Amino acid sequence: MENLYEKVAYIKGLSEGFKLEKNSKEGRLINEMIELLELMSEELSELQYGQEYLEGYVDLLDEDLSHVEDAYESIEDFYYSDEDDDFYDDDEDEDYLYITEATEVDLEEDEEERAVPPAPEQAADEAGEGENQ
């Protein structure tokens, strides 16, 4: 970054060596360009500093995370050893009851629940027959 400051200073010195009038079009243009270069070099310097700071911060976070991971693994190893793996059943299918065939009793109950009510015409005929009797 120091090299950038040196180059901007060199260009500024060159422009002063040309002895351009500051009020002429060319003089104003060159002076504005030099000011722009100075501002850009300052901004780049600040960005570089911020980048270095963030890299250091990320490295610290990475170290902290690795400590947490190590602690978690040691706790996991302590509480869940390989001997415990034999106790737990990996086959989850055995924990559930699967029904593959329906019984006759189940079918009869379903038919009673799904009994279709009489059509409105049929219900009216049945009601009329009851009055005539």
JSON list of C-alpha atoms in Angstrom, two decimals:
[
{"chain": "A", "resi": 1, "resn": "MET", "atom": "CA", "xyz": [0.00, 0.00, 0.00]},
{"chain": "A", "resi": 2, "resn": "GLU", "atom": "CA", "xyz": [2.95, 2.29, 0.64]},
{"chain": "A", "resi": 3, "resn": "ASN", "atom": "CA", "xyz": [3.93, 1.86, -2.98]},
{"chain": "A", "resi": 4, "resn": "LEU", "atom": "CA", "xyz": [0.55, 3.27, -4.03]},
{"chain": "A", "resi": 5, "resn": "TYR", "atom": "CA", "xyz": [1.07, 6.38, -1.87]},
{"chain": "A", "resi": 6, "resn": "GLU", "atom": "CA", "xyz": [4.51, 6.86, -3.40]},
{"chain": "A", "resi": 7, "resn": "LYS", "atom": "CA", "xyz": [3.18, 6.64, -6.94]},
{"chain": "A", "resi": 8, "resn": "VAL", "atom": "CA", "xyz": [0.41, 9.15, -6.24]},
{"chain": "A", "resi": 9, "resn": "ALA", "atom": "CA", "xyz": [2.98, 11.52, -4.72]},
{"chain": "A", "resi": 10, "resn": "TYR", "atom": "CA", "xyz": [5.22, 11.05, -7.79]},
{"chain": "A", "resi": 11, "resn": "ILE", "atom": "CA", "xyz": [2.35, 11.90, -10.17]},
{"chain": "A", "resi": 12, "resn": "LYS", "atom": "CA", "xyz": [1.52, 14.95, -8.05]},
{"chain": "A", "resi": 13, "resn": "GLY", "atom": "CA", "xyz": [5.15, 16.09, -8.29]},
{"chain": "A", "resi": 14, "resn": "LEU", "atom": "CA", "xyz": [5.14, 15.60, -12.06]},
{"chain": "A", "resi": 15, "resn": "SER", "atom": "CA", "xyz": [2.03, 17.72, -12.45]},
{"chain": "A", "resi": 16, "resn": "GLU", "atom": "CA", "xyz": [3.58, 20.48, -10.38]},
{"chain": "A", "resi": 17, "resn": "GLY", "atom": "CA", "xyz": [6.71, 20.25, -12.56]},
{"chain": "A", "resi": 18, "resn": "PHE", "atom": "CA", "xyz": [4.66, 20.98, -15.66]},
{"chain": "A", "resi": 19, "resn": "LYS", "atom": "CA", "xyz": [3.73, 24.30, -14.08]},
{"chain": "A", "resi": 20, "resn": "LEU", "atom": "CA", "xyz": [0.18, 24.13, -15.40]},
{"chain": "A", "resi": 21, "resn": "GLU", "atom": "CA", "xyz": [-2.10, 26.95, -14.41]},
{"chain": "A", "resi": 22, "resn": "LYS", "atom": "CA", "xyz": [-4.59, 25.73, -11.83]},
{"chain": "A", "resi": 23, "resn": "ASN", "atom": "CA", "xyz": [-7.35, 27.77, -13.44]},
{"chain": "A", "resi": 24, "resn": "SER", "atom": "CA", "xyz": [-6.88, 26.30, -16.93]},
{"chain": "A", "resi": 25, "resn": "LYS", "atom": "CA", "xyz": [-9.00, 23.38, -18.09]},
{"chain": "A", "resi": 26, "resn": "GLU", "atom": "CA", "xyz": [-6.06, 21.00, -18.18]},
{"chain": "A", "resi": 27, "resn": "GLY", "atom": "CA", "xyz": [-4.77, 22.13, -14.78]},
{"chain": "A", "resi": 28, "resn": "ARG", "atom": "CA", "xyz": [-8.15, 21.65, -13.09]},
{"chain": "A", "resi": 29, "resn": "LEU", "atom": "CA", "xyz": [-8.57, 18.23, -14.71]},
{"chain": "A", "resi": 30, "resn": "ILE", "atom": "CA", "xyz": [-5.15, 16.99, -13.60]},
{"chain": "A", "resi": 31, "resn": "ASN", "atom": "CA", "xyz": [-5.57, 18.38, -10.05]},
{"chain": "A", "resi": 32, "resn": "GLU", "atom": "CA", "xyz": [-8.98, 16.66, -9.72]},
{"chain": "A", "resi": 33, "resn": "MET", "atom": "CA", "xyz": [-7.52, 13.39, -10.99]},
{"chain": "A", "resi": 34, "resn": "ILE", "atom": "CA", "xyz": [-4.68, 13.59, -8.46]},
{"chain": "A", "resi": 35, "resn": "GLU", "atom": "CA", "xyz": [-7.14, 14.28, -5.62]},
{"chain": "A", "resi": 36, "resn": "LEU", "atom": "CA", "xyz": [-9.19, 11.31, -6.79]},
{"chain": "A", "resi": 37, "resn": "LEU", "atom": "CA", "xyz": [-6.08, 9.09, -6.76]},
{"chain": "A", "resi": 38, "resn": "GLU", "atom": "CA", "xyz": [-5.25, 10.24, -3.22]},
{"chain": "A", "resi": 39, "resn": "LEU", "atom": "CA", "xyz": [-8.79, 9.45, -2.02]},
{"chain": "A", "resi": 40, "resn": "MET", "atom": "CA", "xyz": [-8.74, 6.07, -3.72]},
{"chain": "A", "resi": 41, "resn": "SER", "atom": "CA", "xyz": [-5.42, 5.13, -2.15]},
{"chain": "A", "resi": 42, "resn": "GLU", "atom": "CA", "xyz": [-6.73, 6.12, 1.31]},
{"chain": "A", "resi": 43, "resn": "GLU", "atom": "CA", "xyz": [-9.91, 4.05, 0.80]},
{"chain": "A", "resi": 44, "resn": "LEU", "atom": "CA", "xyz": [-7.90, 1.06, -0.37]},
{"chain": "A", "resi": 45, "resn": "SER", "atom": "CA", "xyz": [-5.69, 1.36, 2.68]},
{"chain": "A", "resi": 46, "resn": "GLU", "atom": "CA", "xyz": [-8.74, 1.34, 4.96]},
{"chain": "A", "resi": 47, "resn": "LEU", "atom": "CA", "xyz": [-10.21, -1.64, 3.11]},
{"chain": "A", "resi": 48, "resn": "GLN", "atom": "CA", "xyz": [-6.96, -3.54, 3.45]},
{"chain": "A", "resi": 49, "resn": "TYR", "atom": "CA", "xyz": [-6.86, -2.83, 7.19]},
{"chain": "A", "resi": 50, "resn": "GLY", "atom": "CA", "xyz": [-10.49, -3.99, 7.54]},
{"chain": "A", "resi": 51, "resn": "GLN", "atom": "CA", "xyz": [-9.77, -7.13, 5.55]},
{"chain": "A", "resi": 52, "resn": "GLU", "atom": "CA", "xyz": [-6.80, -8.02, 7.74]},
{"chain": "A", "resi": 53, "resn": "TYR", "atom": "CA", "xyz": [-8.88, -7.41, 10.87]},
{"chain": "A", "resi": 54, "resn": "LEU", "atom": "CA", "xyz": [-11.68, -9.67, 9.60]},
{"chain": "A", "resi": 55, "resn": "GLU", "atom": "CA", "xyz": [-9.24, -12.42, 8.64]},
{"chain": "A", "resi": 56, "resn": "GLY", "atom": "CA", "xyz": [-7.85, -12.38, 12.17]},
{"chain": "A", "resi": 57, "resn": "TYR", "atom": "CA", "xyz": [-11.36, -12.45, 13.62]},
{"chain": "A", "resi": 58, "resn": "VAL", "atom": "CA", "xyz": [-12.37, -15.41, 11.45]},
{"chain": "A", "resi": 59, "resn": "ASP", "atom": "CA", "xyz": [-9.23, -17.27, 12.51]},
{"chain": "A", "resi": 60, "resn": "LEU", "atom": "CA", "xyz": [-10.15, -16.73, 16.17]},
{"chain": "A", "resi": 61, "resn": "LEU", "atom": "CA", "xyz": [-13.69, -17.97, 15.53]},
{"chain": "A", "resi": 62, "resn": "ASP", "atom": "CA", "xyz": [-12.31, -21.02, 13.76]},
{"chain": "A", "resi": 63, "resn": "GLU", "atom": "CA", "xyz": [-10.08, -21.82, 16.75]},
{"chain": "A", "resi": 64, "resn": "ASP", "atom": "CA", "xyz": [-12.98, -21.39, 19.17]},
{"chain": "A", "resi": 65, "resn": "LEU", "atom": "CA", "xyz": [-15.20, -23.60, 17.05]},
{"chain": "A", "resi": 66, "resn": "SER", "atom": "CA", "xyz": [-12.58, -26.32, 16.91]},
{"chain": "A", "resi": 67, "resn": "HIS", "atom": "CA", "xyz": [-12.37, -26.24, 20.73]},
{"chain": "A", "resi": 68, "resn": "VAL", "atom": "CA", "xyz": [-16.15, -26.59, 20.97]},
{"chain": "A", "resi": 69, "resn": "GLU", "atom": "CA", "xyz": [-16.14, -29.46, 18.47]},
{"chain": "A", "resi": 70, "resn": "ASP", "atom": "CA", "xyz": [-13.39, -31.24, 20.43]},
{"chain": "A", "resi": 71, "resn": "ALA", "atom": "CA", "xyz": [-15.31, -30.81, 23.68]},
{"chain": "A", "resi": 72, "resn": "TYR", "atom": "CA", "xyz": [-18.51, -32.11, 22.06]},
{"chain": "A", "resi": 73, "resn": "GLU", "atom": "CA", "xyz": [-16.74, -35.14, 20.66]},
{"chain": "A", "resi": 74, "resn": "SER", "atom": "CA", "xyz": [-15.20, -35.99, 24.03]},
{"chain": "A", "resi": 75, "resn": "ILE", "atom": "CA", "xyz": [-18.61, -35.69, 25.74]},
{"chain": "A", "resi": 76, "resn": "GLU", "atom": "CA", "xyz": [-20.21, -37.76, 23.00]},
{"chain": "A", "resi": 77, "resn": "ASP", "atom": "CA", "xyz": [-17.50, -40.41, 23.35]},
{"chain": "A", "resi": 78, "resn": "PHE", "atom": "CA", "xyz": [-17.99, -40.49, 27.12]},
{"chain": "A", "resi": 79, "resn": "TYR", "atom": "CA", "xyz": [-21.78, -40.88, 27.07]},
{"chain": "A", "resi": 80, "resn": "TYR", "atom": "CA", "xyz": [-22.23, -42.84, 23.86]},
{"chain": "A", "resi": 81, "resn": "SER", "atom": "CA", "xyz": [-19.56, -45.49, 23.68]},
{"chain": "A", "resi": 82, "resn": "ASP", "atom": "CA", "xyz": [-19.44, -48.32, 21.15]},
{"chain": "A", "resi": 83, "resn": "GLU", "atom": "CA", "xyz": [-20.87, -50.71, 23.75]},
{"chain": "A", "resi": 84, "resn": "ASP", "atom": "CA", "xyz": [-24.12, -48.73, 23.77]},
{"chain": "A", "resi": 85, "resn": "ASP", "atom": "CA", "xyz": [-24.51, -49.24, 20.04]},
{"chain": "A", "resi": 86, "resn": "ASP", "atom": "CA", "xyz": [-25.24, -52.93, 20.62]},
{"chain": "A", "resi": 87, "resn": "PHE", "atom": "CA", "xyz": [-28.09, -52.02, 22.96]},
{"chain": "A", "resi": 88, "resn": "TYR", "atom": "CA", "xyz": [-29.94, -49.87, 20.46]},
{"chain": "A", "resi": 89, "resn": "ASP", "atom": "CA", "xyz": [-31.68, -51.47, 17.53]},
{"chain": "A", "resi": 90, "resn": "ASP", "atom": "CA", "xyz": [-30.77, -49.90, 14.21]},
{"chain": "A", "resi": 91, "resn": "ASP", "atom": "CA", "xyz": [-33.68, -51.56, 12.44]},
{"chain": "A", "resi": 92, "resn": "GLU", "atom": "CA", "xyz": [-36.58, -49.21, 13.05]},
{"chain": "A", "resi": 93, "resn": "ASP", "atom": "CA", "xyz": [-39.01, -51.38, 11.08]},
{"chain": "A", "resi": 94, "resn": "GLU", "atom": "CA", "xyz": [-39.24, -53.84, 13.96]},
{"chain": "A", "resi": 95, "resn": "ASP", "atom": "CA", "xyz": [-40.56, -51.12, 16.25]},
{"chain": "A", "resi": 96, "resn": "TYR", "atom": "CA", "xyz": [-43.79, -50.77, 14.25]},
{"chain": "A", "resi": 97, "resn": "LEU", "atom": "CA", "xyz": [-46.71, -53.11, 13.67]},
{"chain": "A", "resi": 98, "resn": "TYR", "atom": "CA", "xyz": [-47.70, -53.34, 10.05]},
{"chain": "A", "resi": 99, "resn": "ILE", "atom": "CA", "xyz": [-51.17, -54.64, 9.16]},
{"chain": "A", "resi": 100, "resn": "THR", "atom": "CA", "xyz": [-51.25, -56.30, 5.79]},
{"chain": "A", "resi": 101, "resn": "GLU", "atom": "CA", "xyz": [-54.60, -58.15, 5.84]},
{"chain": "A", "resi": 102, "resn": "ALA", "atom": "CA", "xyz": [-58.01, -57.03, 7.09]},
{"chain": "A", "resi": 103, "resn": "THR", "atom": "CA", "xyz": [-60.13, -59.40, 9.15]},
{"chain": "A", "resi": 104, "resn": "GLU", "atom": "CA", "xyz": [-63.82, -60.12, 8.60]},
{"chain": "A", "resi": 105, "resn": "VAL", "atom": "CA", "xyz": [-64.77, -58.29, 11.79]},
{"chain": "A", "resi": 106, "resn": "ASP", "atom": "CA", "xyz": [-63.05, -55.16, 10.58]},
{"chain": "A", "resi": 107, "resn": "LEU", "atom": "CA", "xyz": [-64.87, -55.36, 7.26]},
{"chain": "A", "resi": 108, "resn": "GLU", "atom": "CA", "xyz": [-68.28, -55.75, 8.91]},
{"chain": "A", "resi": 109, "resn": "GLU", "atom": "CA", "xyz": [-67.68, -52.73, 11.14]},
{"chain": "A", "resi": 110, "resn": "ASP", "atom": "CA", "xyz": [-66.65, -50.68, 8.12]},
{"chain": "A", "resi": 111, "resn": "GLU", "atom": "CA", "xyz": [-69.84, -51.62, 6.25]},
{"chain": "A", "resi": 112, "resn": "GLU", "atom": "CA", "xyz": [-72.01, -50.51, 9.18]},
{"chain": "A", "resi": 113, "resn": "GLU", "atom": "CA", "xyz": [-70.19, -47.19, 9.42]},
{"chain": "A", "resi": 114, "resn": "ARG", "atom": "CA", "xyz": [-70.50, -46.62, 5.71]},
{"chain": "A", "resi": 115, "resn": "ALA", "atom": "CA", "xyz": [-74.18, -47.48, 5.44]},
{"chain": "A", "resi": 116, "resn": "VAL", "atom": "CA", "xyz": [-75.74, -45.25, 2.79]},
{"chain": "A", "resi": 117, "resn": "PRO", "atom": "CA", "xyz": [-78.73, -43.23, 4.00]},
{"chain": "A", "resi": 118, "resn": "PRO", "atom": "CA", "xyz": [-81.90, -43.66, 1.90]},
{"chain": "A", "resi": 119, "resn": "ALA", "atom": "CA", "xyz": [-82.43, -41.30, -1.02]},
{"chain": "A", "resi": 120, "resn": "PRO", "atom": "CA", "xyz": [-84.82, -38.37, -0.29]},
{"chain": "A", "resi": 121, "resn": "GLU", "atom": "CA", "xyz": [-87.56, -39.92, -2.50]},
{"chain": "A", "resi": 122, "resn": "GLN", "atom": "CA", "xyz": [-87.27, -43.22, -0.73]},
{"chain": "A", "resi": 123, "resn": "ALA", "atom": "CA", "xyz": [-87.38, -41.53, 2.69]},
{"chain": "A", "resi": 124, "resn": "ALA", "atom": "CA", "xyz": [-90.55, -39.62, 1.68]},
{"chain": "A", "resi": 125, "resn": "ASP", "atom": "CA", "xyz": [-92.22, -42.83, 0.45]},
{"chain": "A", "resi": 126, "resn": "GLU", "atom": "CA", "xyz": [-91.40, -44.58, 3.72]},
{"chain": "A", "resi": 127, "resn": "ALA", "atom": "CA", "xyz": [-92.80, -41.62, 5.68]},
{"chain": "A", "resi": 128, "resn": "GLY", "atom": "CA", "xyz": [-95.99, -41.63, 3.57]},
{"chain": "A", "resi": 129, "resn": "GLU", "atom": "CA", "xyz": [-96.52, -45.34, 4.01]},
{"chain": "A", "resi": 130, "resn": "GLY", "atom": "CA", "xyz": [-96.27, -44.93, 7.76]},
{"chain": "A", "resi": 131, "resn": "GLU", "atom": "CA", "xyz": [-99.07, -42.31, 7.74]},
{"chain": "A", "resi": 132, "resn": "ASN", "atom": "CA", "xyz": [-101.40, -44.43, 5.57]},
{"chain": "A", "resi": 133, "resn": "GLN", "atom": "CA", "xyz": [-101.20, -47.41, 7.85]}
]
